[in-house]
């Protein structure tokens, strides 16, 4: 463990994750409120935030359970929403090859949208395994802990933030703050544009399949743009 | 209210599926060499997926109700926030600018109505 762990990079990861986390707090509150109003016990609410550990899946699961949907439907819907983790996993994989299995297993558990976006940027910038893995662990541990806390506060206290403040909008804003630096060249901008058009066009698909389909469309568009640029 | 067994079944199964999805390719490509086209495709994952998450939250004012005009405060605020993100590269500044812009546009639309 100590062969890989680098304390300064762990702290840097946690520090850099703090601003995006502020954006996630209202999301966690909403998840806690949803679990409470759907009739989950405190342990069930905590089980969801700790083990499912995905806001979108937690919201969908509470809604479907509260609506008495068949368990299989709930599981399938949450799985489809989690398909993006397959892509994140694949994108992280080349950077994590040299890690001991224990590290890989631990880091995988912490793989979320925010930690992925910040972590992969760090790996690309430094190209250093110890640095990147410790940074990833630092941001992931802080995000997981904060997520549990914000879900619990939502469960106990209800939505402590008045809805008139529209603070839920801070959730897409924190994703936007991660997205903009990822638009590093023409091809990535084409990928983003295509994904944006596709996600709106495919909105009517069931089980939020629009999300993963738009991701695939965006990746394909980015690859085509890159190929055309090279051959020209 | 729903049964406790439904909660724990969903928590454990979805929790396991989510973990396996997160681990999947990290475990596979630790052993298998990644083919160059796959490696090329993966470069676009952050841009494509983050856009697919952000855009619906901005352009839909209600389920299945698209609004592409200045009367959608979220759209105006997101454009301003994107500009701030691009210029400052700061998540704090981006979120602050986006929220302030949202409140101002909401207030202006309210005052004009």
mmCIF file of C-alpha atoms in Angstrom, chain B residues 54-112:
data_model
loop_
_atom_site.group_PDB
_atom_site.id
_atom_site.type_symbol
_atom_site.label_atom_id
_atom_site.label_comp_id
_atom_site.label_asym_id
_atom_site.label_seq_id
_atom_site.Cartn_x
_atom_site.Cartn_y
_atom_site.Cartn_z
ATOM 1 C CA UNK B 54 -25.472 18.549 -18.457
ATOM 2 C CA UNK B 55 -27.594 19.340 -21.528
ATOM 3 C CA UNK B 56 -30.941 17.792 -20.431
ATOM 4 C CA UNK B 57 -30.657 19.529 -17.043
ATOM 5 C CA UNK B 58 -30.374 22.862 -18.851
ATOM 6 C CA UNK B 59 -32.656 22.769 -21.894
ATOM 7 C CA UNK B 60 -35.675 20.985 -20.380
ATOM 8 C CA UNK B 61 -37.749 23.317 -18.200
ATOM 9 C CA UNK B 62 -40.179 20.458 -17.434
ATOM 10 C CA UNK B 63 -40.251 16.791 -18.518
ATOM 11 C CA UNK B 64 -40.320 16.711 -22.350
ATOM 12 C CA UNK B 65 -40.580 20.534 -22.537
ATOM 13 C CA UNK B 66 -37.627 21.995 -24.437
ATOM 14 C CA UNK B 67 -37.016 25.752 -24.269
ATOM 15 C CA UNK B 68 -34.235 27.213 -26.437
ATOM 16 C CA UNK B 69 -34.653 30.922 -25.721
ATOM 17 C CA UNK B 70 -33.771 33.629 -23.225
ATOM 18 C CA UNK B 71 -37.018 32.835 -21.388
ATOM 19 C CA UNK B 72 -35.280 29.696 -20.078
ATOM 20 C CA UNK B 73 -33.176 31.094 -17.201
ATOM 21 C CA UNK B 74 -31.226 27.828 -16.866
ATOM 22 C CA UNK B 75 -30.048 28.067 -20.488
ATOM 23 C CA UNK B 76 -28.863 31.677 -20.116
ATOM 24 C CA UNK B 77 -27.166 30.901 -16.801
ATOM 25 C CA UNK B 78 -25.460 27.785 -18.191
ATOM 26 C CA UNK B 79 -24.059 29.725 -21.170
ATOM 27 C CA UNK B 80 -22.645 32.389 -18.844
ATOM 28 C CA UNK B 81 -21.250 29.687 -16.538
ATOM 29 C CA UNK B 82 -19.643 27.910 -19.510
ATOM 30 C CA UNK B 83 -17.941 31.157 -20.510
ATOM 31 C CA UNK B 84 -16.656 31.625 -16.955
ATOM 32 C CA UNK B 85 -15.468 27.988 -16.845
ATOM 33 C CA UNK B 86 -13.588 28.488 -20.096
ATOM 34 C CA UNK B 87 -11.921 31.755 -19.002
ATOM 35 C CA UNK B 88 -11.169 30.940 -15.341
ATOM 36 C CA UNK B 89 -10.928 27.107 -15.262
ATOM 37 C CA UNK B 90 -12.325 27.417 -11.717
ATOM 38 C CA UNK B 91 -15.212 25.228 -10.538
ATOM 39 C CA UNK B 92 -16.078 27.655 -7.732
ATOM 40 C CA UNK B 93 -16.257 30.645 -10.090
ATOM 41 C CA UNK B 94 -18.299 28.607 -12.581
ATOM 42 C CA UNK B 95 -20.899 27.565 -10.006
ATOM 43 C CA UNK B 96 -21.054 31.043 -8.455
ATOM 44 C CA UNK B 97 -21.467 32.772 -11.831
ATOM 45 C CA UNK B 98 -24.100 30.271 -12.936
ATOM 46 C CA UNK B 99 -26.175 30.644 -9.772
ATOM 47 C CA UNK B 100 -26.003 34.457 -9.740
ATOM 48 C CA UNK B 101 -26.895 34.550 -13.440
ATOM 49 C CA UNK B 102 -29.831 32.216 -12.807
ATOM 50 C CA UNK B 103 -31.190 34.392 -9.989
ATOM 51 C CA UNK B 104 -30.810 37.591 -12.031
ATOM 52 C CA UNK B 105 -32.547 36.152 -15.100
ATOM 53 C CA UNK B 106 -35.320 34.660 -12.959
ATOM 54 C CA UNK B 107 -35.813 38.018 -11.267
ATOM 55 C CA UNK B 108 -35.806 39.925 -14.590
ATOM 56 C CA UNK B 109 -38.341 37.550 -16.157
ATOM 57 C CA UNK B 110 -40.476 37.803 -13.041
ATOM 58 C CA UNK B 111 -40.302 41.627 -13.080
ATOM 59 C CA UNK B 112 -41.129 41.737 -16.801
#
